């Protein structure tokens, strides 16, 4: 099914998925800079980390990334 999904996604849709992942990265980085986090911030952090983990498990998503983006997102 992954391959079928890949065939249905346009370049624009792929780029929007990459942008959404990087929105998560920005939020993760912002939250990680806080000295302390409240429950809501911690939940937001975990949701965004999970988003990156899920996306990195999708072949079509990883195929849309550059090598440096793959390394960066794997570090999350």
PDB file of C-alpha atoms in Angstrom:
ATOM      1  CA  UNK A   1       0.000   0.000   0.000  1.00  0.00           C
ATOM      2  CA  UNK A   2       2.909   2.385   0.668  1.00  0.00           C
ATOM      3  CA  UNK A   3       3.889   2.282  -3.011  1.00  0.00           C
ATOM      4  CA  UNK A   4       0.312   3.013  -4.047  1.00  0.00           C
ATOM      5  CA  UNK A   5       0.225   6.027  -1.739  1.00  0.00           C
ATOM      6  CA  UNK A   6       3.500   7.279  -3.208  1.00  0.00           C
ATOM      7  CA  UNK A   7       2.081   7.171  -6.712  1.00  0.00           C
ATOM      8  CA  UNK A   8      -0.888   9.263  -5.648  1.00  0.00           C
ATOM      9  CA  UNK A   9       1.100  12.058  -3.985  1.00  0.00           C
ATOM     10  CA  UNK A  10       2.086  15.109  -5.971  1.00  0.00           C
ATOM     11  CA  UNK A  11       5.412  16.864  -5.496  1.00  0.00           C
ATOM     12  CA  UNK A  12       3.521  19.645  -3.730  1.00  0.00           C
ATOM     13  CA  UNK A  13       1.947  17.166  -1.296  1.00  0.00           C
ATOM     14  CA  UNK A  14       5.338  15.599  -0.597  1.00  0.00           C
ATOM     15  CA  UNK A  15       6.842  19.009   0.125  1.00  0.00           C
ATOM     16  CA  UNK A  16       3.943  19.887   2.423  1.00  0.00           C
ATOM     17  CA  UNK A  17       4.643  16.696   4.382  1.00  0.00           C
ATOM     18  CA  UNK A  18       8.310  17.654   4.672  1.00  0.00           C
ATOM     19  CA  UNK A  19       7.341  21.185   5.771  1.00  0.00           C
ATOM     20  CA  UNK A  20       4.986  19.771   8.412  1.00  0.00           C
ATOM     21  CA  UNK A  21       7.791  17.584   9.734  1.00  0.00           C
ATOM     22  CA  UNK A  22      10.062  20.604   9.987  1.00  0.00           C
ATOM     23  CA  UNK A  23       7.328  22.546  11.785  1.00  0.00           C
ATOM     24  CA  UNK A  24       7.452  19.724  14.327  1.00  0.00           C
ATOM     25  CA  UNK A  25      11.251  19.983  14.469  1.00  0.00           C
ATOM     26  CA  UNK A  26      11.037  23.713  15.195  1.00  0.00           C
ATOM     27  CA  UNK A  27       8.530  23.120  17.981  1.00  0.00           C
ATOM     28  CA  UNK A  28      10.595  20.258  19.430  1.00  0.00           C
ATOM     29  CA  UNK A  29      13.698  22.459  19.440  1.00  0.00           C
ATOM     30  CA  UNK A  30      11.791  25.327  21.052  1.00  0.00           C
ATOM     31  CA  UNK A  31      10.385  23.098  23.798  1.00  0.00           C
ATOM     32  CA  UNK A  32      13.750  21.430  24.401  1.00  0.00           C
ATOM     33  CA  UNK A  33      15.269  24.846  25.138  1.00  0.00           C
ATOM     34  CA  UNK A  34      12.933  25.417  28.070  1.00  0.00           C
ATOM     35  CA  UNK A  35      14.410  24.788  31.506  1.00  0.00           C
ATOM     36  CA  UNK A  36      11.147  23.196  32.617  1.00  0.00           C
ATOM     37  CA  UNK A  37       8.007  22.128  30.774  1.00  0.00           C
ATOM     38  CA  UNK A  38       4.459  21.864  32.042  1.00  0.00           C
ATOM     39  CA  UNK A  39       2.251  18.861  31.249  1.00  0.00           C
ATOM     40  CA  UNK A  40       0.800  20.447  28.131  1.00  0.00           C
ATOM     41  CA  UNK A  41       4.230  21.332  26.769  1.00  0.00           C
ATOM     42  CA  UNK A  42       5.526  17.834  27.511  1.00  0.00           C
ATOM     43  CA  UNK A  43       2.525  16.293  25.719  1.00  0.00           C
ATOM     44  CA  UNK A  44       3.107  18.610  22.741  1.00  0.00           C
ATOM     45  CA  UNK A  45       6.763  17.602  22.653  1.00  0.00           C
ATOM     46  CA  UNK A  46       5.899  13.912  22.699  1.00  0.00           C
ATOM     47  CA  UNK A  47       3.246  14.286  19.976  1.00  0.00           C
ATOM     48  CA  UNK A  48       5.696  16.041  17.702  1.00  0.00           C
ATOM     49  CA  UNK A  49       8.463  13.502  18.328  1.00  0.00           C
ATOM     50  CA  UNK A  50       5.962  10.756  17.514  1.00  0.00           C
ATOM     51  CA  UNK A  51       4.970  12.600  14.325  1.00  0.00           C
ATOM     52  CA  UNK A  52       8.599  12.553  13.174  1.00  0.00           C
ATOM     53  CA  UNK A  53       8.934   8.865  14.103  1.00  0.00           C
ATOM     54  CA  UNK A  54       5.811   7.946  12.125  1.00  0.00           C
ATOM     55  CA  UNK A  55       6.844   9.944   9.082  1.00  0.00           C
ATOM     56  CA  UNK A  56      10.347   8.449   9.080  1.00  0.00           C
ATOM     57  CA  UNK A  57       8.678   5.038   8.897  1.00  0.00           C
ATOM     58  CA  UNK A  58       7.047   5.916   5.571  1.00  0.00           C
ATOM     59  CA  UNK A  59       9.176   5.075   2.551  1.00  0.00           C
ATOM     60  CA  UNK A  60       7.577   7.745   0.358  1.00  0.00           C
ATOM     61  CA  UNK A  61       8.381  10.399   2.942  1.00  0.00           C
ATOM     62  CA  UNK A  62      12.015   9.381   3.388  1.00  0.00           C
ATOM     63  CA  UNK A  63      12.408   9.251  -0.411  1.00  0.00           C
ATOM     64  CA  UNK A  64      11.366  12.927  -0.556  1.00  0.00           C
ATOM     65  CA  UNK A  65      14.135  13.968   1.871  1.00  0.00           C
ATOM     66  CA  UNK A  66      17.712  14.955   1.173  1.00  0.00           C
ATOM     67  CA  UNK A  67      20.469  12.954   2.851  1.00  0.00           C
ATOM     68  CA  UNK A  68      21.078  15.758   5.367  1.00  0.00           C
ATOM     69  CA  UNK A  69      17.350  15.956   6.182  1.00  0.00           C
ATOM     70  CA  UNK A  70      17.275  12.206   6.823  1.00  0.00           C
ATOM     71  CA  UNK A  71      20.197  12.495   9.251  1.00  0.00           C
ATOM     72  CA  UNK A  72      18.618  15.493  10.965  1.00  0.00           C
ATOM     73  CA  UNK A  73      15.212  13.868  11.390  1.00  0.00           C
ATOM     74  CA  UNK A  74      16.716  10.572  12.560  1.00  0.00           C
ATOM     75  CA  UNK A  75      18.464  12.524  15.330  1.00  0.00           C
ATOM     76  CA  UNK A  76      15.083  13.590  16.724  1.00  0.00           C
TER      77      UNK A  76
END
